[in-house]
């Protein structure tokens, strides 16, 4: 399966999960990609400070520092995601910061996820793709929900998202996800984890997922995807089914192709 970037994700318009409350107003002048919403720098700075002050006043118990309530880069990103609505940005930031604290994101490390990572089910590729995006690879045939601990899977997922984002070069803000579906069977199906993955991106890492490729999906996967599509809602429009050959030729150079996609 491949997740292909859609205009809804890259535009400053509708959020990935739509609601009548968040219907976009085209009066705002936006270009593709959340970072390219056009707004006067002075105004955006004013809005960042307004959000920062509201968080301090209304949610003083939230942590501070990187990815905390006073992290201005994080505040600006969520403002862009919420089309510069202060109230919506505060609400989404509050939820995200609390989740990071409760989930223990800052405590995740190579050692903390070592056992589950050794299964080889998922990893961050050493090289960027041709669009200078970090690459997160999932080997679906190695994901065994009946065997592996759910919380360990979730911790590995979040740790790898953090790792992928840390590898992004300056000016790049989205990652590429690749699901290698060769050898996929019903024992690898896990709708709850798939929902967790996309919920994490929507609520806590908005607009960070640029594209997802589902590679060489077998016939058995198709009905499972039909059940999964409504669960991931608008993220389904990012999906692109493709071949190994497409991955090699369109997303990497000969030197940077992931090992499991080489001849």
mmCIF file of C-alpha atoms in Angstrom:
data_model
loop_
_atom_site.group_PDB
_atom_site.id
_atom_site.type_symbol
_atom_site.label_atom_id
_atom_site.label_comp_id
_atom_site.label_asym_id
_atom_site.label_seq_id
_atom_site.Cartn_x
_atom_site.Cartn_y
_atom_site.Cartn_z
ATOM 1 C CA UNK A 1 0.000 0.000 0.000
ATOM 2 C CA UNK A 2 1.222 3.445 -0.612
ATOM 3 C CA UNK A 3 0.137 6.606 1.012
ATOM 4 C CA UNK A 4 0.312 9.444 -1.448
ATOM 5 C CA UNK A 5 0.402 13.089 -0.444
ATOM 6 C CA UNK A 6 -2.896 14.771 -1.109
ATOM 7 C CA UNK A 7 -3.724 18.416 -1.430
ATOM 8 C CA UNK A 8 -5.792 18.257 1.776
ATOM 9 C CA UNK A 9 -2.685 17.346 3.738
ATOM 10 C CA UNK A 10 -0.337 19.796 2.116
ATOM 11 C CA UNK A 11 -2.708 22.693 1.953
ATOM 12 C CA UNK A 12 -3.469 24.953 4.831
ATOM 13 C CA UNK A 13 -7.096 24.105 4.229
ATOM 14 C CA UNK A 14 -9.033 21.218 5.733
ATOM 15 C CA UNK A 15 -7.525 19.177 8.546
ATOM 16 C CA UNK A 16 -6.903 15.500 7.859
ATOM 17 C CA UNK A 17 -9.893 14.538 9.977
ATOM 18 C CA UNK A 18 -12.682 16.889 9.001
ATOM 19 C CA UNK A 19 -15.439 18.230 11.162
ATOM 20 C CA UNK A 20 -18.095 20.828 10.602
ATOM 21 C CA UNK A 21 -16.446 22.894 13.281
ATOM 22 C CA UNK A 22 -13.194 23.119 11.383
ATOM 23 C CA UNK A 23 -14.453 23.887 7.893
ATOM 24 C CA UNK A 24 -11.768 26.030 6.228
ATOM 25 C CA UNK A 25 -12.454 29.563 5.117
ATOM 26 C CA UNK A 26 -10.767 30.368 1.825
ATOM 27 C CA UNK A 27 -10.431 34.007 2.784
ATOM 28 C CA UNK A 28 -7.063 33.034 4.218
ATOM 29 C CA UNK A 29 -4.336 33.151 1.595
ATOM 30 C CA UNK A 30 -2.582 29.770 1.726
ATOM 31 C CA UNK A 31 -0.151 27.897 -0.445
ATOM 32 C CA UNK A 32 0.661 24.189 -0.346
ATOM 33 C CA UNK A 33 2.256 22.813 2.826
ATOM 34 C CA UNK A 34 1.481 23.879 6.335
ATOM 35 C CA UNK A 35 4.730 25.819 6.628
ATOM 36 C CA UNK A 36 3.800 28.019 3.652
ATOM 37 C CA UNK A 37 0.611 29.613 4.999
ATOM 38 C CA UNK A 38 1.034 33.263 4.140
ATOM 39 C CA UNK A 39 0.711 35.488 7.176
ATOM 40 C CA UNK A 40 2.568 38.597 8.217
ATOM 41 C CA UNK A 41 5.571 37.614 10.423
ATOM 42 C CA UNK A 42 4.631 40.241 12.986
ATOM 43 C CA UNK A 43 1.106 38.886 13.212
ATOM 44 C CA UNK A 44 2.295 35.279 13.494
ATOM 45 C CA UNK A 45 4.692 36.321 16.272
ATOM 46 C CA UNK A 46 1.829 38.034 18.065
ATOM 47 C CA UNK A 47 -0.316 34.892 17.780
ATOM 48 C CA UNK A 48 2.508 32.691 19.071
ATOM 49 C CA UNK A 49 2.827 34.911 22.144
ATOM 50 C CA UNK A 50 -0.945 34.901 22.614
ATOM 51 C CA UNK A 51 -1.032 31.102 22.587
ATOM 52 C CA UNK A 52 1.980 30.964 24.891
ATOM 53 C CA UNK A 53 0.311 33.298 27.382
ATOM 54 C CA UNK A 54 -2.975 31.366 27.297
ATOM 55 C CA UNK A 55 -1.153 28.104 27.929
ATOM 56 C CA UNK A 56 0.708 29.627 30.867
ATOM 57 C CA UNK A 57 -2.463 31.099 32.318
ATOM 58 C CA UNK A 58 -4.864 28.228 31.704
ATOM 59 C CA UNK A 59 -2.524 25.220 31.752
ATOM 60 C CA UNK A 60 0.354 26.190 34.002
ATOM 61 C CA UNK A 61 0.835 22.579 35.056
ATOM 62 C CA UNK A 62 2.041 21.560 31.610
ATOM 63 C CA UNK A 63 5.807 21.053 31.246
ATOM 64 C CA UNK A 64 8.017 23.719 29.683
ATOM 65 C CA UNK A 65 11.074 23.480 27.457
ATOM 66 C CA UNK A 66 11.370 21.624 24.157
ATOM 67 C CA UNK A 67 7.935 20.328 23.116
ATOM 68 C CA UNK A 68 6.450 22.054 26.161
ATOM 69 C CA UNK A 69 3.919 24.855 26.549
ATOM 70 C CA UNK A 70 6.554 27.557 25.973
ATOM 71 C CA UNK A 71 8.170 25.954 22.900
ATOM 72 C CA UNK A 72 7.531 28.671 20.326
ATOM 73 C CA UNK A 73 8.475 26.496 17.343
ATOM 74 C CA UNK A 74 5.937 23.901 18.399
ATOM 75 C CA UNK A 75 3.338 26.590 19.040
ATOM 76 C CA UNK A 76 3.870 28.061 15.568
ATOM 77 C CA UNK A 77 3.558 24.640 13.924
ATOM 78 C CA UNK A 78 0.246 23.934 15.646
ATOM 79 C CA UNK A 79 -1.004 27.422 14.792
ATOM 80 C CA UNK A 80 -0.298 26.716 11.128
ATOM 81 C CA UNK A 81 -1.999 23.343 11.411
ATOM 82 C CA UNK A 82 -5.078 25.042 12.911
ATOM 83 C CA UNK A 83 -5.023 27.845 10.321
ATOM 84 C CA UNK A 84 -3.893 30.354 12.956
ATOM 85 C CA UNK A 85 -6.903 29.875 15.187
ATOM 86 C CA UNK A 86 -5.617 30.582 18.681
ATOM 87 C CA UNK A 87 -8.374 28.650 20.443
ATOM 88 C CA UNK A 88 -8.002 25.582 18.252
ATOM 89 C CA UNK A 89 -4.212 25.665 18.520
ATOM 90 C CA UNK A 90 -4.385 25.903 22.324
ATOM 91 C CA UNK A 91 -6.798 22.964 22.491
ATOM 92 C CA UNK A 92 -4.719 20.751 20.223
ATOM 93 C CA UNK A 93 -1.418 21.751 21.840
ATOM 94 C CA UNK A 94 -2.767 21.042 25.302
ATOM 95 C CA UNK A 95 -3.805 17.558 24.253
ATOM 96 C CA UNK A 96 -0.488 16.910 22.502
ATOM 97 C CA UNK A 97 1.697 18.117 25.371
ATOM 98 C CA UNK A 98 -0.284 16.110 27.923
ATOM 99 C CA UNK A 99 -0.022 13.025 25.755
ATOM 100 C CA UNK A 100 3.747 13.439 25.396
ATOM 101 C CA UNK A 101 4.037 13.699 29.167
ATOM 102 C CA UNK A 102 1.765 10.731 29.923
ATOM 103 C CA UNK A 103 3.202 8.528 27.188
ATOM 104 C CA UNK A 104 6.750 9.342 28.296
ATOM 105 C CA UNK A 105 7.975 10.434 24.880
ATOM 106 C CA UNK A 106 11.056 12.170 26.312
ATOM 107 C CA UNK A 107 12.054 8.918 28.056
ATOM 108 C CA UNK A 108 12.076 6.842 24.877
ATOM 109 C CA UNK A 109 15.528 5.712 23.728
ATOM 110 C CA UNK A 110 17.279 3.043 21.676
ATOM 111 C CA UNK A 111 17.640 0.971 24.841
ATOM 112 C CA UNK A 112 13.991 1.420 25.804
ATOM 113 C CA UNK A 113 12.766 -0.067 22.500
ATOM 114 C CA UNK A 114 15.704 -2.389 21.828
ATOM 115 C CA UNK A 115 13.853 -5.692 22.284
ATOM 116 C CA UNK A 116 10.945 -4.901 19.972
ATOM 117 C CA UNK A 117 13.215 -3.113 17.481
ATOM 118 C CA UNK A 118 15.324 -6.266 17.130
ATOM 119 C CA UNK A 119 12.365 -7.959 15.441
ATOM 120 C CA UNK A 120 13.170 -5.795 12.413
ATOM 121 C CA UNK A 121 9.518 -4.863 12.015
ATOM 122 C CA UNK A 122 10.250 -1.156 11.647
ATOM 123 C CA UNK A 123 13.203 1.214 11.349
ATOM 124 C CA UNK A 124 14.310 4.624 10.115
ATOM 125 C CA UNK A 125 16.314 4.382 6.896
ATOM 126 C CA UNK A 126 19.857 5.751 6.969
ATOM 127 C CA UNK A 127 19.269 7.917 3.890
ATOM 128 C CA UNK A 128 16.694 10.501 2.834
ATOM 129 C CA UNK A 129 14.480 9.968 -0.199
ATOM 130 C CA UNK A 130 14.867 12.021 -3.392
ATOM 131 C CA UNK A 131 12.671 14.734 -1.858
ATOM 132 C CA UNK A 132 14.951 15.041 1.182
ATOM 133 C CA UNK A 133 12.467 13.398 3.513
ATOM 134 C CA UNK A 134 13.323 11.048 6.348
ATOM 135 C CA UNK A 135 12.069 7.538 5.655
ATOM 136 C CA UNK A 136 10.234 5.327 8.147
ATOM 137 C CA UNK A 137 9.958 1.710 6.961
ATOM 138 C CA UNK A 138 7.556 -0.918 8.288
ATOM 139 C CA UNK A 139 8.049 -4.598 7.385
ATOM 140 C CA UNK A 140 4.501 -5.838 7.828
ATOM 141 C CA UNK A 141 5.321 -9.565 7.745
ATOM 142 C CA UNK A 142 7.334 -9.120 10.956
ATOM 143 C CA UNK A 143 4.479 -7.481 12.834
ATOM 144 C CA UNK A 144 2.798 -10.159 14.946
ATOM 145 C CA UNK A 145 0.110 -8.628 17.188
ATOM 146 C CA UNK A 146 -0.642 -11.982 18.835
ATOM 147 C CA UNK A 147 3.000 -12.288 19.911
ATOM 148 C CA UNK A 148 4.330 -8.772 20.438
ATOM 149 C CA UNK A 149 3.262 -6.522 23.297
ATOM 150 C CA UNK A 150 0.922 -3.720 22.197
ATOM 151 C CA UNK A 151 2.567 -1.037 24.339
ATOM 152 C CA UNK A 152 6.029 -2.003 23.117
ATOM 153 C CA UNK A 153 4.781 -1.659 19.532
ATOM 154 C CA UNK A 154 3.390 1.789 20.286
ATOM 155 C CA UNK A 155 6.592 2.936 21.979
ATOM 156 C CA UNK A 156 8.660 1.785 19.020
ATOM 157 C CA UNK A 157 6.295 3.612 16.689
ATOM 158 C CA UNK A 158 6.594 6.920 18.551
ATOM 159 C CA UNK A 159 10.344 6.555 19.056
ATOM 160 C CA UNK A 160 10.857 6.046 15.313
ATOM 161 C CA UNK A 161 8.638 9.019 14.427
ATOM 162 C CA UNK A 162 10.746 11.180 16.746
ATOM 163 C CA UNK A 163 13.923 9.769 15.228
ATOM 164 C CA UNK A 164 12.729 10.364 11.680
ATOM 165 C CA UNK A 165 11.784 13.967 12.456
ATOM 166 C CA UNK A 166 15.195 14.565 14.062
ATOM 167 C CA UNK A 167 16.875 13.502 10.789
ATOM 168 C CA UNK A 168 15.044 16.044 8.636
ATOM 169 C CA UNK A 169 17.347 18.596 7.011
ATOM 170 C CA UNK A 170 16.737 22.313 7.525
ATOM 171 C CA UNK A 171 13.634 23.491 5.713
ATOM 172 C CA UNK A 172 12.096 20.012 5.413
ATOM 173 C CA UNK A 173 9.200 19.110 7.677
ATOM 174 C CA UNK A 174 7.576 15.902 6.462
ATOM 175 C CA UNK A 175 8.551 12.241 6.426
ATOM 176 C CA UNK A 176 7.909 9.378 4.026
ATOM 177 C CA UNK A 177 6.388 6.174 5.375
ATOM 178 C CA UNK A 178 6.871 2.876 3.534
ATOM 179 C CA UNK A 179 4.935 -0.291 4.363
ATOM 180 C CA UNK A 180 6.611 -3.340 2.843
ATOM 181 C CA UNK A 181 3.637 -5.687 2.434
ATOM 182 C CA UNK A 182 5.435 -8.590 0.803
ATOM 183 C CA UNK A 183 4.645 -11.752 2.745
ATOM 184 C CA UNK A 184 1.748 -10.094 4.568
ATOM 185 C CA UNK A 185 -0.801 -12.545 5.986
ATOM 186 C CA UNK A 186 -3.861 -12.377 8.199
ATOM 187 C CA UNK A 187 -1.639 -12.998 11.240
ATOM 188 C CA UNK A 188 -0.034 -9.596 10.566
ATOM 189 C CA UNK A 189 -3.315 -7.671 10.394
ATOM 190 C CA UNK A 190 -3.705 -5.160 13.223
ATOM 191 C CA UNK A 191 -6.409 -2.538 12.766
ATOM 192 C CA UNK A 192 -6.005 -1.149 16.284
ATOM 193 C CA UNK A 193 -2.314 -0.428 15.733
ATOM 194 C CA UNK A 194 -2.952 1.106 12.316
ATOM 195 C CA UNK A 195 -5.530 3.392 13.894
ATOM 196 C CA UNK A 196 -3.080 4.265 16.674
ATOM 197 C CA UNK A 197 -0.432 5.164 14.098
ATOM 198 C CA UNK A 198 -2.625 7.556 12.138
ATOM 199 C CA UNK A 199 -4.173 9.052 15.271
ATOM 200 C CA UNK A 200 -0.678 9.811 16.559
ATOM 201 C CA UNK A 201 0.163 11.648 13.368
ATOM 202 C CA UNK A 202 -3.079 13.607 13.336
ATOM 203 C CA UNK A 203 -3.276 14.643 16.971
ATOM 204 C CA UNK A 204 0.372 14.887 18.005
ATOM 205 C CA UNK A 205 2.437 15.225 14.810
ATOM 206 C CA UNK A 206 0.051 17.099 12.490
ATOM 207 C CA UNK A 207 1.111 17.483 8.864
ATOM 208 C CA UNK A 208 4.347 15.597 9.499
ATOM 209 C CA UNK A 209 3.395 12.601 7.382
ATOM 210 C CA UNK A 210 3.933 13.630 3.787
ATOM 211 C CA UNK A 211 3.383 10.351 2.003
ATOM 212 C CA UNK A 212 3.019 6.651 2.746
ATOM 213 C CA UNK A 213 3.743 3.877 0.292
ATOM 214 C CA UNK A 214 2.098 0.463 0.605
ATOM 215 C CA UNK A 215 4.381 -1.775 -1.419
ATOM 216 C CA UNK A 216 3.384 -5.008 -3.195
ATOM 217 C CA UNK A 217 0.098 -5.450 -1.335
ATOM 218 C CA UNK A 218 -1.100 -9.053 -1.663
ATOM 219 C CA UNK A 219 -4.696 -9.975 -2.426
ATOM 220 C CA UNK A 220 -5.358 -10.874 1.209
ATOM 221 C CA UNK A 221 -4.583 -7.301 2.231
ATOM 222 C CA UNK A 222 -7.271 -5.681 0.058
ATOM 223 C CA UNK A 223 -10.341 -6.547 2.205
ATOM 224 C CA UNK A 224 -8.426 -5.590 5.334
ATOM 225 C CA UNK A 225 -7.691 -2.183 3.827
ATOM 226 C CA UNK A 226 -11.363 -1.691 2.983
ATOM 227 C CA UNK A 227 -12.149 -2.111 6.687
ATOM 228 C CA UNK A 228 -9.220 0.110 7.729
ATOM 229 C CA UNK A 229 -9.970 3.036 5.378
ATOM 230 C CA UNK A 230 -12.895 4.454 7.365
ATOM 231 C CA UNK A 231 -10.834 4.216 10.558
ATOM 232 C CA UNK A 232 -8.008 6.379 9.215
ATOM 233 C CA UNK A 233 -10.505 8.741 7.545
ATOM 234 C CA UNK A 234 -8.854 11.415 5.388
ATOM 235 C CA UNK A 235 -5.432 9.836 5.764
ATOM 236 C CA UNK A 236 -6.652 7.155 3.364
ATOM 237 C CA UNK A 237 -6.332 9.705 0.581
ATOM 238 C CA UNK A 238 -2.593 9.740 1.185
ATOM 239 C CA UNK A 239 -2.324 6.054 0.314
ATOM 240 C CA UNK A 240 -0.717 4.918 -2.896
ATOM 241 C CA UNK A 241 -0.273 1.250 -3.783
ATOM 242 C CA UNK A 242 2.982 0.689 -5.610
ATOM 243 C CA UNK A 243 5.612 -1.844 -6.614
ATOM 244 C CA UNK A 244 9.150 -2.346 -5.401
ATOM 245 C CA UNK A 245 10.282 -1.027 -8.772
ATOM 246 C CA UNK A 246 8.407 2.230 -8.172
ATOM 247 C CA UNK A 247 10.103 2.624 -4.798
ATOM 248 C CA UNK A 248 13.519 2.111 -6.380
ATOM 249 C CA UNK A 249 13.061 4.389 -9.373
ATOM 250 C CA UNK A 250 10.887 7.203 -8.029
ATOM 251 C CA UNK A 251 11.954 7.620 -4.410
ATOM 252 C CA UNK A 252 15.649 6.771 -4.149
ATOM 253 C CA UNK A 253 18.919 6.859 -6.033
ATOM 254 C CA UNK A 254 20.909 3.698 -6.666
ATOM 255 C CA UNK A 255 23.072 4.533 -3.650
ATOM 256 C CA UNK A 256 20.220 5.232 -1.231
ATOM 257 C CA UNK A 257 17.739 2.394 -1.916
ATOM 258 C CA UNK A 258 16.825 0.593 1.333
ATOM 259 C CA UNK A 259 18.455 -2.819 1.582
ATOM 260 C CA UNK A 260 15.182 -4.751 1.560
ATOM 261 C CA UNK A 261 14.181 -3.112 -1.737
ATOM 262 C CA UNK A 262 17.406 -3.868 -3.591
ATOM 263 C CA UNK A 263 17.556 -6.599 -6.228
#
